[in-house]
mmCIF file of C-alpha atoms in Angstrom:
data_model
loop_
_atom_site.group_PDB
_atom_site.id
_atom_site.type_symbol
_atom_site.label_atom_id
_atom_site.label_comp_id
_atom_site.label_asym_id
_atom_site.label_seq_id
_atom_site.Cartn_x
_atom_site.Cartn_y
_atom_site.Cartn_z
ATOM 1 C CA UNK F 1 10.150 0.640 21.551
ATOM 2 C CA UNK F 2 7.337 -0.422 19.677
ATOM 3 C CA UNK F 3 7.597 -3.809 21.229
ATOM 4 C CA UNK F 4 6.703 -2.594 24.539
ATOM 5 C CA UNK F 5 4.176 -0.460 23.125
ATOM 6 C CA UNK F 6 2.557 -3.678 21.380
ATOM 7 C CA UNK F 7 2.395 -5.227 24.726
ATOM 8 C CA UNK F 8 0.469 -1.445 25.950
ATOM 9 C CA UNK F 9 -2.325 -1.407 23.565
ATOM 10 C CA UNK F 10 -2.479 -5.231 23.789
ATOM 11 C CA UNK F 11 -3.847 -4.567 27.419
ATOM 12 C CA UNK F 12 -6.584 -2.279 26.047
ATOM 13 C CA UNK F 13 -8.183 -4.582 23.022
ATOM 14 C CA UNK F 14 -10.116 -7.452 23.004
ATOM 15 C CA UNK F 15 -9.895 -10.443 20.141
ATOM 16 C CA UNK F 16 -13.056 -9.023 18.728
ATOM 17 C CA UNK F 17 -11.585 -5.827 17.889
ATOM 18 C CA UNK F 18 -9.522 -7.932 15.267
ATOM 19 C CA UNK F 19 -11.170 -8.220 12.302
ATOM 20 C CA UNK F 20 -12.834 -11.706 12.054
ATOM 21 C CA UNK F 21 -12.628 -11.665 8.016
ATOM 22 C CA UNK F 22 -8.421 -11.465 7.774
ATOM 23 C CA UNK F 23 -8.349 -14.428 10.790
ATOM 24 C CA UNK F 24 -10.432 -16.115 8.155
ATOM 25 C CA UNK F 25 -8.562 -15.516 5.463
ATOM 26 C CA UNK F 26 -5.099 -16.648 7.032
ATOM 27 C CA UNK F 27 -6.497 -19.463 8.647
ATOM 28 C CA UNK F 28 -8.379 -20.560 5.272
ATOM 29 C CA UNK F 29 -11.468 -20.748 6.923
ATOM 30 C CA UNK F 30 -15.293 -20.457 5.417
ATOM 31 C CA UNK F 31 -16.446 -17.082 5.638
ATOM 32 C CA UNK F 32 -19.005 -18.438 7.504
ATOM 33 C CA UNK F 33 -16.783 -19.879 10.057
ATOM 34 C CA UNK F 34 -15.654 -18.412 13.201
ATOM 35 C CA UNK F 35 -11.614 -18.403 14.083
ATOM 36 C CA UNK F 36 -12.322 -19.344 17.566
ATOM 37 C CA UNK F 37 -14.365 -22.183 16.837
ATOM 38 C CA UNK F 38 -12.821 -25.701 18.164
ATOM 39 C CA UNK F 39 -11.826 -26.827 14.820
ATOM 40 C CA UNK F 40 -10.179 -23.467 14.257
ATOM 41 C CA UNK F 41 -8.652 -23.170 17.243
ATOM 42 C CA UNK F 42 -5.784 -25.338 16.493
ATOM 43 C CA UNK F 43 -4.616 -23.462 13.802
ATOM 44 C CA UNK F 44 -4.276 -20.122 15.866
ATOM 45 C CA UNK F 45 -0.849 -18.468 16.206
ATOM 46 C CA UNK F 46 -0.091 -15.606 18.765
ATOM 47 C CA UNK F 47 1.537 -13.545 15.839
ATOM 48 C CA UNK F 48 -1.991 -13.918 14.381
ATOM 49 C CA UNK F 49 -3.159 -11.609 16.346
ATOM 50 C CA UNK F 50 -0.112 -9.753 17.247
ATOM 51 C CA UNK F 51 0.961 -8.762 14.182
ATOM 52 C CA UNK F 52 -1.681 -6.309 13.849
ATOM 53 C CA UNK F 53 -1.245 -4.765 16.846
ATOM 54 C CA UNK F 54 2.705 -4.283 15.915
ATOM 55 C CA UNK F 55 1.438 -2.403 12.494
ATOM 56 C CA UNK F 56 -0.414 0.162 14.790
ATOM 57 C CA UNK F 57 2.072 0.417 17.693
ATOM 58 C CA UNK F 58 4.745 0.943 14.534
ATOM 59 C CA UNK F 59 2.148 3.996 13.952
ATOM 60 C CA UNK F 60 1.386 5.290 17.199
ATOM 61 C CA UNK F 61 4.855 5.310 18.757
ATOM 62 C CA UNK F 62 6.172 7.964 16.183
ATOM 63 C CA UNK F 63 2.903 10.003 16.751
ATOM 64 C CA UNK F 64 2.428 10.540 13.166
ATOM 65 C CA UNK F 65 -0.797 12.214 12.319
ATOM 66 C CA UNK F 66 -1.160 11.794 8.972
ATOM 67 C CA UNK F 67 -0.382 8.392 7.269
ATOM 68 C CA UNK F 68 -0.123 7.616 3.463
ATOM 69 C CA UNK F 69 -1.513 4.628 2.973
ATOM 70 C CA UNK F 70 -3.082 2.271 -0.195
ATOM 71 C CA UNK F 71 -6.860 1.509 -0.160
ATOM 72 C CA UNK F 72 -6.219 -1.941 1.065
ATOM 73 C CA UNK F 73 -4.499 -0.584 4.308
ATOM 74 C CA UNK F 74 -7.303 1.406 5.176
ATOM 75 C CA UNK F 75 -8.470 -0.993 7.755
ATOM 76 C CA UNK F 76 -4.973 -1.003 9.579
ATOM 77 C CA UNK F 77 -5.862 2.976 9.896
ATOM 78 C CA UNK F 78 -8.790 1.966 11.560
ATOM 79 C CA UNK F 79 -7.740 -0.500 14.005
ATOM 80 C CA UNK F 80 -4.631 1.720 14.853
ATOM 81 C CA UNK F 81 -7.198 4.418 15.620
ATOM 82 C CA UNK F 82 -9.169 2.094 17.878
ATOM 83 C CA UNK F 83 -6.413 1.239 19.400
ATOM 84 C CA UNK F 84 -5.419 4.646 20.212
ATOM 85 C CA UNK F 85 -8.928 5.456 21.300
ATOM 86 C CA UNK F 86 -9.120 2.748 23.888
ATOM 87 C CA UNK F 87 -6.284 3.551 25.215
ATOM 88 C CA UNK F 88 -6.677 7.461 25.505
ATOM 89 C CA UNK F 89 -9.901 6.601 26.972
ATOM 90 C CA UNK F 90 -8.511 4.418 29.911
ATOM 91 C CA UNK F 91 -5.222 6.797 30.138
ATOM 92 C CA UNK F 92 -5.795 10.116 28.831
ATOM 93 C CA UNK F 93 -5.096 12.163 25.258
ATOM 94 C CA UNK F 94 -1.958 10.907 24.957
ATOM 95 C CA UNK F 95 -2.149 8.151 21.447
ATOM 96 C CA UNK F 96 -1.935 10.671 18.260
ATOM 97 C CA UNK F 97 -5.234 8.835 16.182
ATOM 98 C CA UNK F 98 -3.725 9.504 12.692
ATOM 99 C CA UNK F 99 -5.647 10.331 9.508
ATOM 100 C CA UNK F 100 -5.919 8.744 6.369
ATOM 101 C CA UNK F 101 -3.907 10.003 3.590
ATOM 102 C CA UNK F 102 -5.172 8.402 -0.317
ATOM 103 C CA UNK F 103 -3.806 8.806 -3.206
ATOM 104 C CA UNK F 104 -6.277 8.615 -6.050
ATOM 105 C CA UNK F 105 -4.327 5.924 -7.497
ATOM 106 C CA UNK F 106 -5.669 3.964 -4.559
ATOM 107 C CA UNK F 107 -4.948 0.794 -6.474
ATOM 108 C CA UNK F 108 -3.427 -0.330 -9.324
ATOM 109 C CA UNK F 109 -4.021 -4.300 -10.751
ATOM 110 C CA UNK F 110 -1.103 -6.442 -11.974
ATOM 111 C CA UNK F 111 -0.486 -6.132 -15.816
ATOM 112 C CA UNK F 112 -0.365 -10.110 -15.926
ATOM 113 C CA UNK F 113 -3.424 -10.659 -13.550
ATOM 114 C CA UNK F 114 -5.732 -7.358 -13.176
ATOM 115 C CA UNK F 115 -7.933 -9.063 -11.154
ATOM 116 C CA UNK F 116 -4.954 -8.772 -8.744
ATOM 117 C CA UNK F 117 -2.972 -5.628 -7.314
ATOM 118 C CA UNK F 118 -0.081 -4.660 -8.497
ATOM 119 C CA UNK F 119 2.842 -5.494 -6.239
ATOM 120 C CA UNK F 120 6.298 -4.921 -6.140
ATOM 121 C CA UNK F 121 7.373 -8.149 -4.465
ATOM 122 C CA UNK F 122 5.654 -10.565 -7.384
ATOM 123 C CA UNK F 123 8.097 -12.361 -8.949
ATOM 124 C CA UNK F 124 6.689 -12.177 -12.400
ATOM 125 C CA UNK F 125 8.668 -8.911 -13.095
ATOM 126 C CA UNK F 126 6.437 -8.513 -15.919
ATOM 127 C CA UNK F 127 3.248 -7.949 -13.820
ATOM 128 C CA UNK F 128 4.869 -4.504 -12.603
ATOM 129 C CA UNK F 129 6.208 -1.088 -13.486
ATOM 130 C CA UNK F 130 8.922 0.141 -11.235
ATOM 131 C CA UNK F 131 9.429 3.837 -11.047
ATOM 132 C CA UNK F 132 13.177 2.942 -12.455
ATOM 133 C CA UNK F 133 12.064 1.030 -15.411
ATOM 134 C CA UNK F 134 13.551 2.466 -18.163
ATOM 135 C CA UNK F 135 11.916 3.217 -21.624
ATOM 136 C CA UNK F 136 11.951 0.099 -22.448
ATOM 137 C CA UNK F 137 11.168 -2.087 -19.963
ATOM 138 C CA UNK F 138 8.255 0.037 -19.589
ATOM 139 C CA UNK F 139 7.465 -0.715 -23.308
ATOM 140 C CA UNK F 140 7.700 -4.061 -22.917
ATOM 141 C CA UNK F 141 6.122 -4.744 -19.914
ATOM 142 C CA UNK F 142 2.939 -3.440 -21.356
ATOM 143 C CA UNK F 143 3.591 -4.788 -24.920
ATOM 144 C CA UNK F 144 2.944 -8.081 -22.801
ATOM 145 C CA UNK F 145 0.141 -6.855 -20.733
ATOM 146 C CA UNK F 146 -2.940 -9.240 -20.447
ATOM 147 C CA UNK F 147 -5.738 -7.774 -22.848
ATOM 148 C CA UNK F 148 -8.431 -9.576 -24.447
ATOM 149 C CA UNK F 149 -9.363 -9.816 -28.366
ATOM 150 C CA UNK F 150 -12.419 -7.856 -28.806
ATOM 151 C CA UNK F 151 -12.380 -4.686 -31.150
ATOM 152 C CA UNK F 152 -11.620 -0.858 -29.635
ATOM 153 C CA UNK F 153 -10.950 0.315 -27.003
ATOM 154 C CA UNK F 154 -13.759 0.406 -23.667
ATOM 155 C CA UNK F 155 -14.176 0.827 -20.252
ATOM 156 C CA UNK F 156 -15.268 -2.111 -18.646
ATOM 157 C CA UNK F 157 -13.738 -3.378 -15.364
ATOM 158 C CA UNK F 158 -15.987 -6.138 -15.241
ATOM 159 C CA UNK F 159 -15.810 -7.618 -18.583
ATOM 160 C CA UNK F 160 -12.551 -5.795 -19.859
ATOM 161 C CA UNK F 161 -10.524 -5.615 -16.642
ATOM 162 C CA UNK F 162 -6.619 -6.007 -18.443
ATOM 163 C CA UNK F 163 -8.103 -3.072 -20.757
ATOM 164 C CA UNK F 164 -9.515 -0.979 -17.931
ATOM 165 C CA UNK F 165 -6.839 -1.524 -15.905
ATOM 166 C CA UNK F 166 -4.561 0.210 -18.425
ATOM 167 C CA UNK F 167 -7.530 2.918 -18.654
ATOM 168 C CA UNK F 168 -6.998 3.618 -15.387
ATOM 169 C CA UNK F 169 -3.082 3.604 -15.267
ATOM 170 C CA UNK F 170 -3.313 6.223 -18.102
ATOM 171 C CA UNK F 171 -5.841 8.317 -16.580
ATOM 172 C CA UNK F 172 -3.723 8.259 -13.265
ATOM 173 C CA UNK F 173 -0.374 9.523 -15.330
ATOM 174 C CA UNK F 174 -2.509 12.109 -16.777
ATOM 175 C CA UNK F 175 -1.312 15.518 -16.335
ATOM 176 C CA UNK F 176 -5.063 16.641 -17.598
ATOM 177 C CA UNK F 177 -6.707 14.287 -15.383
ATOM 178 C CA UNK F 178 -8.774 12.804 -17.548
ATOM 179 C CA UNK F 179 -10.805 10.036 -16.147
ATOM 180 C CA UNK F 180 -10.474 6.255 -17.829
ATOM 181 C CA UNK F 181 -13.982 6.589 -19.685
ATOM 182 C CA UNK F 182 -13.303 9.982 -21.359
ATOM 183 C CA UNK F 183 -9.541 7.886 -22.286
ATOM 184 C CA UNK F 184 -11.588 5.352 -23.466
ATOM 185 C CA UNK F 185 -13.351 7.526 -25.784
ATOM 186 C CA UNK F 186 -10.523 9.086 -27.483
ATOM 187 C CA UNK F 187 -9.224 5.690 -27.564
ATOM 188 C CA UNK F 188 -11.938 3.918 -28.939
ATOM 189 C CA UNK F 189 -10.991 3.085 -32.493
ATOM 190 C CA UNK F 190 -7.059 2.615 -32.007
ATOM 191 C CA UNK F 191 -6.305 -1.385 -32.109
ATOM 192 C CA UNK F 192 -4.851 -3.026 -29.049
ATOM 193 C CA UNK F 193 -1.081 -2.276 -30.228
ATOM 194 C CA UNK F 194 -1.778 1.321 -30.785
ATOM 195 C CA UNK F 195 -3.286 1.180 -27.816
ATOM 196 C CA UNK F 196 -0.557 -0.331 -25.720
ATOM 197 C CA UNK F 197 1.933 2.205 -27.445
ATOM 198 C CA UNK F 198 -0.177 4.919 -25.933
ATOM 199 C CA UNK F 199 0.059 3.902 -22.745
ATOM 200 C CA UNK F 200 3.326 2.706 -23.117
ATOM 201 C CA UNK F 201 4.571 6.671 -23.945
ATOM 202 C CA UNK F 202 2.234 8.167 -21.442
ATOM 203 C CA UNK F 203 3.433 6.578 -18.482
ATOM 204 C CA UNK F 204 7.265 6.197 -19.230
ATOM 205 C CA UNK F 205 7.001 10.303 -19.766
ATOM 206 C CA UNK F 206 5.210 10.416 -16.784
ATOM 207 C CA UNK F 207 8.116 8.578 -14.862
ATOM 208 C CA UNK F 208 11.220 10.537 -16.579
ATOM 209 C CA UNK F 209 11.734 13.140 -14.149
ATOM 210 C CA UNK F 210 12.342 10.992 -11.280
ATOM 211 C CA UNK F 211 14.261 8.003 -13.533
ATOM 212 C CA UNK F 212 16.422 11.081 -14.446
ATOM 213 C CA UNK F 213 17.122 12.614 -10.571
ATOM 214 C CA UNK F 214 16.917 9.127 -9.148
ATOM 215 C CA UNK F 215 20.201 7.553 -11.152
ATOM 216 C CA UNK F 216 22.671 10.507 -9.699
ATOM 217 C CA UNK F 217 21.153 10.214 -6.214
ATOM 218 C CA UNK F 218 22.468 6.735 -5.860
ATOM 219 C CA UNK F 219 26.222 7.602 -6.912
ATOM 220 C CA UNK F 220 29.143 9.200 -5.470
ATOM 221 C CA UNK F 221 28.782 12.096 -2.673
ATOM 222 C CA UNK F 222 25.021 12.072 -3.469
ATOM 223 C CA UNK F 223 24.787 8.771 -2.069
ATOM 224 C CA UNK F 224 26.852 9.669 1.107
ATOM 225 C CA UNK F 225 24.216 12.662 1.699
ATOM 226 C CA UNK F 226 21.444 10.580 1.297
ATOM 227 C CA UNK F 227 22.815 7.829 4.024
ATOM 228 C CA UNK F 228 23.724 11.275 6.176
ATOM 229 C CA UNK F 229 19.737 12.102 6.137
ATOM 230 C CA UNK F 230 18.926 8.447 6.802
ATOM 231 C CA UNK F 231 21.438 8.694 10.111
ATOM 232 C CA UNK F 232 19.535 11.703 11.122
ATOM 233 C CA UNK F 233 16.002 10.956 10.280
ATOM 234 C CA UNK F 234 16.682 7.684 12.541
ATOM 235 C CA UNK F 235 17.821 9.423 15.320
ATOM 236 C CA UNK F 236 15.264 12.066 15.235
ATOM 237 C CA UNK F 237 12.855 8.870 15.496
ATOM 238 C CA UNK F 238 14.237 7.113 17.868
ATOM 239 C CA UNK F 239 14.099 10.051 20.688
ATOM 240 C CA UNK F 240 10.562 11.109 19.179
ATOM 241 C CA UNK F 241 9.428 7.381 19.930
ATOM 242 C CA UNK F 242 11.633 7.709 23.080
ATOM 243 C CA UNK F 243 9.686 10.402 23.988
ATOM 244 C CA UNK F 244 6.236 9.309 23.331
ATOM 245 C CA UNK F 245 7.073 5.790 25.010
ATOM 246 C CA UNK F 246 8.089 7.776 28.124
ATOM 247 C CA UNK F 247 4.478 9.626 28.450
ATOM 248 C CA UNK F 248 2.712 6.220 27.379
ATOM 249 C CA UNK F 249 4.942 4.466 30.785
ATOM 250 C CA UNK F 250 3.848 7.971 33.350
ATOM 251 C CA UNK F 251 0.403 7.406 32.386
ATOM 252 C CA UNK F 252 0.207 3.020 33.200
ATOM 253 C CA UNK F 253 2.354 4.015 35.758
ATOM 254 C CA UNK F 254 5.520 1.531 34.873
#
C-alpha cells in the first residue's frame, strides 16, 4: 500500500522539492555543487530520490496526525507535509498533514564521539545507553565516556562537548528538570569520577522502572499477549491504510 501511494505523491512533486543539501551529502558532493550537474549526474540513483518519498507515503497512508519524531527528522515532517499539500491541492482534503511531536531530549551525542548522535545501531556498544542496560553496563559505559582533563565541572558544548553532553543527559533524566548549566553548578567542584558516578546513578534510576516491567513482558504468557496486540495493531493498519488508499484511488480516478 504505501508503494502505490509512493508512486501517487511522486506525480505531485518535482526534484526541487527534495532537499538539495541530503542529495549532496549522499552523493559526496561540494556544498556548492548542484546534484544535477553533468558530473553529478552519473552518480544519481532512483532510490535517491525515492526513498524520501517512501518515508512520507509510510506517514500519510496510516493518516497519522501526530508523529514523534527526533530533531534530525524534522525535515522528513516537512517534506511529508508538502507532499500532502500538493496533493490535497490538486485532489482535495484528503492527505492527513501530520504535526510534529519533540521530545525535549531532541538529541542526545554518542558517549565515545559527542560531536556525533547517539545511535542505537553503532557498533561501538560503548557509545550508547540502551533502556535495558543494566546497572552496570550503565556504569560502565559512562565510566568510559569521552571527557577531557580540565578541572570541575562546566557547561560548554563548544569547548567541553563529552562534559556537556553528560550535562545534558542528566538534566534530561531529571525528575526536577533542572537545566545542564544549573547541573553544572552544583557540579562544579566534584572531579571527573565523581562526576561520572553522578550521572552514572541518575540515569540508571531514571531507567529502573521500565528495566524492571520490561524483563517479565518478554517471558511466558506476557510475551504471547504482547505478539496478540502486535496481530491486532497490524490488522487495524492494514484496513486503516486500506481505507485511506481507497479514497486516495476515487479521487485520481484509478
Amino acid at each position: 500500500m504505501e508503494g502505490m501511494l509512493l508512486w501517487v505523491c511522486s506525480t505531485v512533486l518535482r526534484v526541487k522539492n527534495l532537499r538539495a543539501d541530503k542529495l549532496q551529502s549522499k552523493l559526496a558532493l561540494k556544498e556548492d555543487a548542484s546534484p544535477l550537474e553533468q558530473n553529478a549526474k552519473g552518480k544519481l540513483k532512483l532510490g535517491l530520490f525515492s526513498y524520501p518519498v517512501l518515508q512520507a507515503a509510510d506517514v500519510l497512508v496510516h493518516g497519522a496526525t501526530h508523529v514523534p519524531v527526533g530533531e534530525d527528522q524534522v525535515q522528513h515532517l516537512e517534506f511529508t507535509r508538502e507532499c500532502a499539500n500538493n496533493f490535497n491541492s490538486m485532489h482535495g482534503n484528503i492527505l492527513i498533514e501530520p504535526t510534529t511531536l519533540l521530545s525535549p531530549a531532541k538529541r542526545v551525542m554518542s558517549l565515545r564521539d559527542p560531536l556525533q548522535k547517539m545511535s542505537k545501531s553503532h557498533q561501538d556498544a560503548r557509545s550508547k545507553i540502551l533502556l535495558t542496560d543494566s546497572p552496570e553496563e550503565i556504569h560502565l559505559k559512562i565510566k568510559h565516556a569521552l571527557t577531557d582533563s580540565i578541572h570541575g565541572i562546566s557547561f560548554d558544548p563548544a569547548a567541553r562537548p563529552g562534559v556537556s553532553n553528560l550535562l545534558e543527559i542528566l538534566s534530561h533524566v531529571d525528575s526536577e528538570g533542572r537545566s545542564p548549566r544549573e547541573w553544572a553548578g552544583e557540579c562544579k567542584t566534584l572531579n571527573m569520577r565523581a562526576f561520572k558516578e553522578l550521572v552514572s546513578d541518575k540515569v540508571s534510576s531514571s531507567l529502573s522502572g521500565f528495566r524492571e516491567s520490561y524483563k517479565p513482558l518478554m517471558e511466558g504468557q506476557c510475551r504471547s499477549h504482547l505478539e496478540e496486540v502486535a496481530r491486532r495493531g497490524a490488522k487495524e493498519a492494514r484496513e486503516n491504510s486500506g481505507r485511506m488508499l481507497a479514497e486516495v484511488r476515487d479521487a485520481i480516478g484509478i
